Short mmCIF file of C-alpha atoms and ligand atoms in Angstrom, two decimals:
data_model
loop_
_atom_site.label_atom_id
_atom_site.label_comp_id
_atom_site.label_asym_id
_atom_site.label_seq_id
_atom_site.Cartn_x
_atom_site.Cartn_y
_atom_site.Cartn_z
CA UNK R 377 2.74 29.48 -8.82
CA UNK R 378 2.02 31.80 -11.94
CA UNK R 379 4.56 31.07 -14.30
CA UNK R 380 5.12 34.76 -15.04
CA UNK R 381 5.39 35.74 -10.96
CA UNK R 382 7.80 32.73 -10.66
CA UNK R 383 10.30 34.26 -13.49
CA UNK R 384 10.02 37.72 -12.33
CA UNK R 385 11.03 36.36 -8.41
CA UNK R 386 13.77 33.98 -10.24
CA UNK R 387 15.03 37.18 -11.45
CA UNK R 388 14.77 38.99 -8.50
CA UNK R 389 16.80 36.29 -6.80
CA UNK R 390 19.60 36.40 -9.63
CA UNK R 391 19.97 40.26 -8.70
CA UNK R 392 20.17 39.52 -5.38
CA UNK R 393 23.01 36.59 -5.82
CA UNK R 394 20.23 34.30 -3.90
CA UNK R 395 20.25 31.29 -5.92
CA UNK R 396 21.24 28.99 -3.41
CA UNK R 397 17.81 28.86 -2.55
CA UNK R 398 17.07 26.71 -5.16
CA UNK R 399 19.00 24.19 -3.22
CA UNK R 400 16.14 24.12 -0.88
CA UNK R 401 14.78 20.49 0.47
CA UNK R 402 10.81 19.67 -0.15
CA UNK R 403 10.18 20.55 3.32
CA UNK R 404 10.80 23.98 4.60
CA UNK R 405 10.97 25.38 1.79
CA UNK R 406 10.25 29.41 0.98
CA UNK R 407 8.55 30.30 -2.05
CA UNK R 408 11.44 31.87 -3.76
CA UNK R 409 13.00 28.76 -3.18
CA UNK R 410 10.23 26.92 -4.78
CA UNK R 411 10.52 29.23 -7.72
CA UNK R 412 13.85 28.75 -8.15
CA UNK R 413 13.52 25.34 -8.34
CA UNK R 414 10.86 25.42 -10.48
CA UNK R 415 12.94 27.09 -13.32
CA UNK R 416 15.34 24.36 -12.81
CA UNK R 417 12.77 22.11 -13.94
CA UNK R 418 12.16 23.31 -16.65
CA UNK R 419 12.12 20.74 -19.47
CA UNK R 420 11.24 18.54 -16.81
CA UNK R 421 7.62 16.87 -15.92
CA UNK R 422 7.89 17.61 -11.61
CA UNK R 423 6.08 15.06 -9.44
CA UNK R 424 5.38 15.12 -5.65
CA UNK R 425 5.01 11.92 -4.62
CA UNK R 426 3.36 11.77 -0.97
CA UNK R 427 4.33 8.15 0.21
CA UNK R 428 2.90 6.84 3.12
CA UNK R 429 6.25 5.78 4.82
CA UNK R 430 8.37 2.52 4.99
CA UNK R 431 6.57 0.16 7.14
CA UNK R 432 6.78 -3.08 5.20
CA UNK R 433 8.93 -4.68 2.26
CA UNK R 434 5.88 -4.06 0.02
CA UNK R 435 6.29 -0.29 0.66
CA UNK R 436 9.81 -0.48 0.02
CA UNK R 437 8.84 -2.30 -3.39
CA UNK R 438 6.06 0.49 -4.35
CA UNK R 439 8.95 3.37 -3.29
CA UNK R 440 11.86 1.64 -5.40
CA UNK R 441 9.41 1.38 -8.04
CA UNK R 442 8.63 5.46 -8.42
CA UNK R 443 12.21 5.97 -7.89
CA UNK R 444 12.88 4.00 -10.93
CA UNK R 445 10.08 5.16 -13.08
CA UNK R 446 10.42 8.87 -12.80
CA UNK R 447 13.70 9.36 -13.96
CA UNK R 448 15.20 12.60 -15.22
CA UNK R 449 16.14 10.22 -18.11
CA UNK R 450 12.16 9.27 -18.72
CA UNK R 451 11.68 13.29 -18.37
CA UNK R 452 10.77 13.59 -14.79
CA UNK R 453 11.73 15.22 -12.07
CA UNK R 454 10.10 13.69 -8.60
CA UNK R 455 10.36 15.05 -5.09
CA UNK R 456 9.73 12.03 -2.39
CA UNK R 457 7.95 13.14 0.73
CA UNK R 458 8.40 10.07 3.20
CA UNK R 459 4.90 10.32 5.78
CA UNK R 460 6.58 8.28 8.39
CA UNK R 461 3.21 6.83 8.68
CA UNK R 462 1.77 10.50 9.64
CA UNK R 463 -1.09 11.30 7.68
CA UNK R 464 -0.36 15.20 8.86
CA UNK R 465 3.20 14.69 7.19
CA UNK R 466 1.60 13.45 4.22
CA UNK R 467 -0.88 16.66 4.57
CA UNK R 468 1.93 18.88 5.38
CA UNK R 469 4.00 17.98 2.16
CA UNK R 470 1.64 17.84 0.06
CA UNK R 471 0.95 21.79 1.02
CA UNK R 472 4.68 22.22 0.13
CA UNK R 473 3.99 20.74 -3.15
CA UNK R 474 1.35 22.95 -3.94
CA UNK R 475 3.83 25.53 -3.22
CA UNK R 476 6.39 24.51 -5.69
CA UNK R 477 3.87 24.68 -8.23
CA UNK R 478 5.00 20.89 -9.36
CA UNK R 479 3.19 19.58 -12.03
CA UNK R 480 1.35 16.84 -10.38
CA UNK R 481 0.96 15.35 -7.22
CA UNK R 482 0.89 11.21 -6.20
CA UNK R 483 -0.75 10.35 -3.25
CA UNK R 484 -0.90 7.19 -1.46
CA UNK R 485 -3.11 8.01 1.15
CA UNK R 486 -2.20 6.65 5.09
CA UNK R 487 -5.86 6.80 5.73
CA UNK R 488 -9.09 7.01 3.54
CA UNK R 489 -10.52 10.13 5.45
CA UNK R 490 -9.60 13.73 5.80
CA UNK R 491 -8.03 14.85 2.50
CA UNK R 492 -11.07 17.24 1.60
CA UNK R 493 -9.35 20.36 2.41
CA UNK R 494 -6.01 19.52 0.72
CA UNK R 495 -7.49 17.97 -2.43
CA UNK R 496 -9.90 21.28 -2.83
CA UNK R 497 -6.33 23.46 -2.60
CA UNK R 498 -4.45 21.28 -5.13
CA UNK R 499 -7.72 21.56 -7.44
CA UNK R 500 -7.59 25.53 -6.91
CA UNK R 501 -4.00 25.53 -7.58
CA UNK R 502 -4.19 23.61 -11.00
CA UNK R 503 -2.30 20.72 -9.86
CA UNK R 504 -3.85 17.24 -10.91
CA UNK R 505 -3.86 15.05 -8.25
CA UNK R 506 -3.66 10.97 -8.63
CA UNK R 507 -4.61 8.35 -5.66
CA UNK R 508 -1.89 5.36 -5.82
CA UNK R 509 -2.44 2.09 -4.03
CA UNK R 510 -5.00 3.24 -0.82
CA UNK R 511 -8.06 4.91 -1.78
CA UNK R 512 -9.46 8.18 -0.30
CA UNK R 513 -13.51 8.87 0.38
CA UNK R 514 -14.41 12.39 -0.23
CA UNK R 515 -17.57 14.32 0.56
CA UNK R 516 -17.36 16.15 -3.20
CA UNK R 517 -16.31 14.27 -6.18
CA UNK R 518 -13.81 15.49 -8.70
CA UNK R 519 -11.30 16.08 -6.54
CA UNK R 520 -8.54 13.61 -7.76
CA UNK R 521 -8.07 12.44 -11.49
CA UNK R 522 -8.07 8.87 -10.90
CA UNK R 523 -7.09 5.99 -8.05
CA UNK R 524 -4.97 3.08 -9.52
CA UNK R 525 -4.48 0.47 -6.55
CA UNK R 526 -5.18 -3.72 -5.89
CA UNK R 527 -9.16 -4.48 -4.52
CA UNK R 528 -8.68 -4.93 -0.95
CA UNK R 529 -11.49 -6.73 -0.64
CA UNK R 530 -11.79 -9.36 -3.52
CA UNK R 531 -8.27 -10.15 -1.60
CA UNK R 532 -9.73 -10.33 1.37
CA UNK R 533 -12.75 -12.98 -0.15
CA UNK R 534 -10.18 -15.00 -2.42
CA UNK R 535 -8.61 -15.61 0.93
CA UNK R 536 -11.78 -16.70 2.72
CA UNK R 537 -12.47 -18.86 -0.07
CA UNK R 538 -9.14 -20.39 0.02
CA UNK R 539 -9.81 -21.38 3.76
CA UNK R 540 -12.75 -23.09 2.61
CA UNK R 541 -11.27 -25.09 -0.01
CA UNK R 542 -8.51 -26.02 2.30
CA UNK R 543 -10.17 -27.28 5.23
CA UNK R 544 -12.08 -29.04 2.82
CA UNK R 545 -9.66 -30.69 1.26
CA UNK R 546 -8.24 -31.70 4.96
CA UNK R 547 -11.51 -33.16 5.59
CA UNK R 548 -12.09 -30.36 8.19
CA UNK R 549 -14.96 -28.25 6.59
CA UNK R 550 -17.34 -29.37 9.72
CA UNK R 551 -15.07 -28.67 12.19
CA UNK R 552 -15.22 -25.99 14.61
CA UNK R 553 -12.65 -23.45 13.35
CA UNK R 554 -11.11 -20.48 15.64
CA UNK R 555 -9.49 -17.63 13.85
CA UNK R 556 -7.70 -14.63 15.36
CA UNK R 557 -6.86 -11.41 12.60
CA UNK R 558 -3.51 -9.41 12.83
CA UNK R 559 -5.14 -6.08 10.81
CA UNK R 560 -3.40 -3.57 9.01
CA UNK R 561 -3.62 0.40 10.06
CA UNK R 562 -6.87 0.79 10.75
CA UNK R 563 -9.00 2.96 8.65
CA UNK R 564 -6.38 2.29 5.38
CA UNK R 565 -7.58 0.65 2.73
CA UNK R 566 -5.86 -2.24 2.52
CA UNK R 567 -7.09 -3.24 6.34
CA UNK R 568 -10.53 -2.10 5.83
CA UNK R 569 -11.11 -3.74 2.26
CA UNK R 570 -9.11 -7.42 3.92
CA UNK R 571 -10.90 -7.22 6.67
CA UNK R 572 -14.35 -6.57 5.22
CA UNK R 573 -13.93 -9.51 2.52
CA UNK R 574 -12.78 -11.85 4.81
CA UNK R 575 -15.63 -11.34 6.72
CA UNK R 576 -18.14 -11.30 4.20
CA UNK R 577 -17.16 -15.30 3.57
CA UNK R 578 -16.76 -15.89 7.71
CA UNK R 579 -20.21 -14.66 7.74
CA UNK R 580 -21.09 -18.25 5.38
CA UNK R 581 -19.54 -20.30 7.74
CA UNK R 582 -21.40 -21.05 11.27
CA UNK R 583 -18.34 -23.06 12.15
CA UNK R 584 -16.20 -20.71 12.37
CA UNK R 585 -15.31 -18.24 14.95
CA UNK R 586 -13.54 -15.05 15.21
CA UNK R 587 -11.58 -14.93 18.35
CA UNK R 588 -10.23 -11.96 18.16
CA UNK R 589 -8.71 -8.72 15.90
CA UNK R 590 -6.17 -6.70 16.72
CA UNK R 591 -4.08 -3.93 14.31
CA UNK R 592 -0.30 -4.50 13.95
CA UNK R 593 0.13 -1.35 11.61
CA UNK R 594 1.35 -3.35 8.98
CA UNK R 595 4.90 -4.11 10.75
CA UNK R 596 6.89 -7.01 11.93
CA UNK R 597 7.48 -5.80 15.75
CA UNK R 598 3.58 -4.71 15.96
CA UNK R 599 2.44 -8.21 14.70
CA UNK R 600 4.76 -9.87 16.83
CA UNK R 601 3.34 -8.18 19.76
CA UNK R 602 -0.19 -8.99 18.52
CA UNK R 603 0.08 -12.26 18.15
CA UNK R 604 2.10 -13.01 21.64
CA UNK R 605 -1.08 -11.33 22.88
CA UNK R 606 -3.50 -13.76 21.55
CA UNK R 607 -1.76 -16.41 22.24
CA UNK R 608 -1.85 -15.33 26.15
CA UNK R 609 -5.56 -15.08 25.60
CA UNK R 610 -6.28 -18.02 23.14
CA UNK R 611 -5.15 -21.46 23.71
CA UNK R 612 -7.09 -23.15 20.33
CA UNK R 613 -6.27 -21.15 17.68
CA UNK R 614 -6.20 -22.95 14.35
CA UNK R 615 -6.01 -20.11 11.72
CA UNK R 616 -4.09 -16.73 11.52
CA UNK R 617 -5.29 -14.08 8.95
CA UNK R 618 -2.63 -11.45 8.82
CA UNK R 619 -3.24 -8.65 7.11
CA UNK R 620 0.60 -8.21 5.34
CA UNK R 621 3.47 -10.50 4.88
CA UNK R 622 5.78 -8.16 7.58
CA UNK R 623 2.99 -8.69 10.28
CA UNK R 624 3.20 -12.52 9.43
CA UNK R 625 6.82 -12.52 9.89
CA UNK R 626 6.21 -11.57 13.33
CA UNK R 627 3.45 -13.94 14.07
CA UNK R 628 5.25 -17.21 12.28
CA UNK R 629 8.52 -15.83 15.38
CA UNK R 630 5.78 -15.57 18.11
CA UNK R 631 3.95 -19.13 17.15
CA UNK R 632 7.59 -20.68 17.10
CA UNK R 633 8.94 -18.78 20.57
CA UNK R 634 5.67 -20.13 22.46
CA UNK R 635 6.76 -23.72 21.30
CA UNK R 636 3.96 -24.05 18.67
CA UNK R 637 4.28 -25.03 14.97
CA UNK R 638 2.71 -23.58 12.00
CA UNK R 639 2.22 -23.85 8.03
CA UNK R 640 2.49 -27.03 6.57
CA UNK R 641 1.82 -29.50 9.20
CA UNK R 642 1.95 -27.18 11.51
CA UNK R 643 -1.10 -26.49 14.53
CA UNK R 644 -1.82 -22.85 12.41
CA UNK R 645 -2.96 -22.42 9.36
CA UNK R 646 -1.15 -18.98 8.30
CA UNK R 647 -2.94 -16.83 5.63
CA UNK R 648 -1.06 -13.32 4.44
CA UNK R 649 -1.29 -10.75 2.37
CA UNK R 650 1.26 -9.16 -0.19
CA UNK R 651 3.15 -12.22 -1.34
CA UNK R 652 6.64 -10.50 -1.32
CA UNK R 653 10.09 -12.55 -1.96
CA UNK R 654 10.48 -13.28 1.47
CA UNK R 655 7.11 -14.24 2.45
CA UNK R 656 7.33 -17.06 -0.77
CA UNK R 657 10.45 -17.95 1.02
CA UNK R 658 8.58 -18.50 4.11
CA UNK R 659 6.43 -20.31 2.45
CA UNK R 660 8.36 -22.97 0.66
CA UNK R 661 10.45 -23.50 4.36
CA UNK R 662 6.68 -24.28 5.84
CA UNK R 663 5.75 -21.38 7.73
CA UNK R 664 2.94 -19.77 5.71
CA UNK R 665 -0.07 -21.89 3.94
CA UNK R 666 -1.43 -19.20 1.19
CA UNK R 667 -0.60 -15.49 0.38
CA UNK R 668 -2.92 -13.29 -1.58
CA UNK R 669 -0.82 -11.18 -4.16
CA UNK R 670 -0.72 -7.19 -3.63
CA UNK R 671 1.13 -5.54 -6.48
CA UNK R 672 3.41 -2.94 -5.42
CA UNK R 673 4.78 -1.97 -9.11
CA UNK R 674 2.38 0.56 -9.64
CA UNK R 675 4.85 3.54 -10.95
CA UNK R 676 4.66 2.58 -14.59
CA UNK R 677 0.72 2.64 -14.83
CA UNK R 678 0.77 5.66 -12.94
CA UNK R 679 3.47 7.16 -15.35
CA UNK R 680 1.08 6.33 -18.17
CA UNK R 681 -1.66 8.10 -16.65
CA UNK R 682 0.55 11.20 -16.41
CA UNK R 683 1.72 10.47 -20.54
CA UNK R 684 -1.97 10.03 -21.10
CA UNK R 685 -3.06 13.52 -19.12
CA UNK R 686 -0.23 15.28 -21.03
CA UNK R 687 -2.18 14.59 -24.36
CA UNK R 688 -4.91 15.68 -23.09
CA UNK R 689 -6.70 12.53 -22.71
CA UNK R 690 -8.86 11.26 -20.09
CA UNK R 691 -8.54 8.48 -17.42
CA UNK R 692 -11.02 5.93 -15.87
CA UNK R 693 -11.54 6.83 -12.43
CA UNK R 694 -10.70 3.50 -11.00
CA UNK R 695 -8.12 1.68 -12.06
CA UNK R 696 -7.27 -2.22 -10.60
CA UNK R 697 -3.43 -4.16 -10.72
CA UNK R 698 -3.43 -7.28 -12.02
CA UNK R 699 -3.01 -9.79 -8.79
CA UNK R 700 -2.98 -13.63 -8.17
CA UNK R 701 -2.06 -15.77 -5.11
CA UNK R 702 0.46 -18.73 -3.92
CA UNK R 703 -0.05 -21.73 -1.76
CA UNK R 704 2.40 -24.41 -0.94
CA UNK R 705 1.42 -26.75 -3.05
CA UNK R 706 2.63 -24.52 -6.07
CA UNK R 707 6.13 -24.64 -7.44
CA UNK R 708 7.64 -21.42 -5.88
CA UNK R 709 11.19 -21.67 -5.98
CA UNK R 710 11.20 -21.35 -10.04
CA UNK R 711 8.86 -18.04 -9.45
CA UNK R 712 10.75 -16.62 -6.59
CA UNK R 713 14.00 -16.46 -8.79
CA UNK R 714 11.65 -13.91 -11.83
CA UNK R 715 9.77 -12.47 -8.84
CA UNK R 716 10.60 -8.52 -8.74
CA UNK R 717 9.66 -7.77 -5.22
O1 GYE L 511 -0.21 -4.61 2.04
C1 GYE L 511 1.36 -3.42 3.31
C2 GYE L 511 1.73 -2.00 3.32
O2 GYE L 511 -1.27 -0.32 1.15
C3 GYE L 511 -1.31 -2.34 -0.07
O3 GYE L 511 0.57 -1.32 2.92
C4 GYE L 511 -0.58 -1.49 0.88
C5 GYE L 511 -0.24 -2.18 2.18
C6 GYE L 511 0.55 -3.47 2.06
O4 GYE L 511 2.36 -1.56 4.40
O5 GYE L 511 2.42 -4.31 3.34
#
């Protein structure tokens, strides 16, 4: 909102003994609510932050890590719009945002399609928009400042090439290998990058088969369910891929309940994604082999993108986290102790 419009309502509303208004939550909120607010802020750098919702630990990690970064302290002021896993939520508050006038706007996009129309009204509005962790594909460019996020798919390769090198190692590399994949939400980054450069290196390997693939949305119940399914349909299945650490949790409890073992020594070789604390865990009692790093600390870059836009400076469009990845034959229980998420 015009800056000069927003102190003439905030006046207005002073007049009128309305300024309880500026009370107002994100969502709902009028625009003489919003303007109210916004002279509140004042002093203050306002960010929406459109998260995607709280499926997994990792997304827990990425929220904790905005909520500490964009302090009033470090001269912020943010306004957390929790998706629930809707992109329309996501849509919906990041309209609101644009209605509060807020400075800029963080999205973590649920899906990679069908943010044109938004992303065009933030640009007419003035509000610099930046892409966090999932990417979005747009049909006109210059739409968002910059994405900063992991590469879904070199983690999806490093993990093929992992398999390699272990069946390898276990003298198995001839073998005929049957693999079944627990994906993430489908049409998200994170799935379709995994799932594209894990099959890029099953495509080198005539020996082994995908059996099946099958979306657990990135949660523990879903990938339970998933894998209880292919283990009705699959009798010989000798690696999992699963496409986070919460969907392994449920496959490692439906491999155990149907009286199989997995891991080290185990029947299934178990491959994740994410690498939180309590997948490492996992994997030093047995139950996972390898787990591809996703970082989900990405406030602080993203805060010195902001710094960097306030000086007037420009970005690189695409910005990648540092990542790595653990097997069990590293030594995980000093790590897990520094680990932050
Ligand atoms: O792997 C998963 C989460 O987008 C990288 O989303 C993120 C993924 C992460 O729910 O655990």
């Amino acid at each position: 909102m015009n800056r000069k419009i927003s102190i003439i309502l905030t006046i207005a509303m002073l007049l009128t003994g309305c300024c309880g208004c500026a009370k107002a939550a994100v969502s709902g909120q009028s625009s003489a609510g919003a303007s109210a607010q916004e002279d509140s802020n004042a002093g203050y750098i306002t960010v929406g932050f459109c998260q995607v919702g709280s499926e997994s630990d990792w997304r827990i990690a990425c929220s904790n890590s905005y909520k500490e970064e964009f302090t009033e302290v470090n001269g912020y002021r943010l306004l957390f719009a929790d998706g629930e896993g809707k992109q329309e939520n996501q849509i919906k508050s990041m309209r609101e945002f644009i209605l509060q006038d807020v400075d800029y706007i963080l999205l973590d996009p649920i899906v990679e399609t069908g943010w044109d129309a938004v992303l065009k009204e933030a640009k007419s509005a003035g509000i610099p928009v930046i892409i966090c962790d999932r990417e979005v594909k747009t049909e006109e460019d210059g739409l968002y400042e910059c994405w900063i996020g992991s590469d879904f798919e070199k983690e999806g390769r490093n993990a093929g090439k992992w398999l390699a090198d272990y069946l390898q190692s276990k003298g198995r590399d001839q073998e005929k290998i049957n693999i079944v994949t627990i994906q993430g939400t489908m049409g998200s980054s994170a799935q379709l990058g995994r799932t594209k450069g894990f099959g890029d290196v099953l495509k080198e390997h005539a020996n082994w088969t995908m059996l099946g693939q099958e979306s657990g949305d990135f949660t523990q119940a879903k990938g339970q369910e998933v894998m209880e399914d292919f283990l009705r349909k699959y009798h010989d299945i000798d690696v999992v891929i699963s496409e986070n650490d919460n969907m392994t949790f449920g496959a490692v409890n439906a491999i155990q309940a149907a009286g199989k073992t997995c891991g080290r020594n185990g029947d299934i070789v178990i491959i994740s994604f994410d690498a939180v604390k309590t997948a490492l865990q996992s994997m030093i009692d047995g139950n996972i082999n390898a787990d591809f790093e996703c970082n989900p600390l990405l406030a602080p870059l993203v805060e010195k993108d902001i710094e960097k836009l306030q000086a007037g400076e420009s970005l690189e469009k695409v910005q990648y986290i540092d990542e790595t990845y653990f097997d069990d034959t590293m030594d995980l229980k000093s790590l897990i102790t520094e680990r932050k998420y």
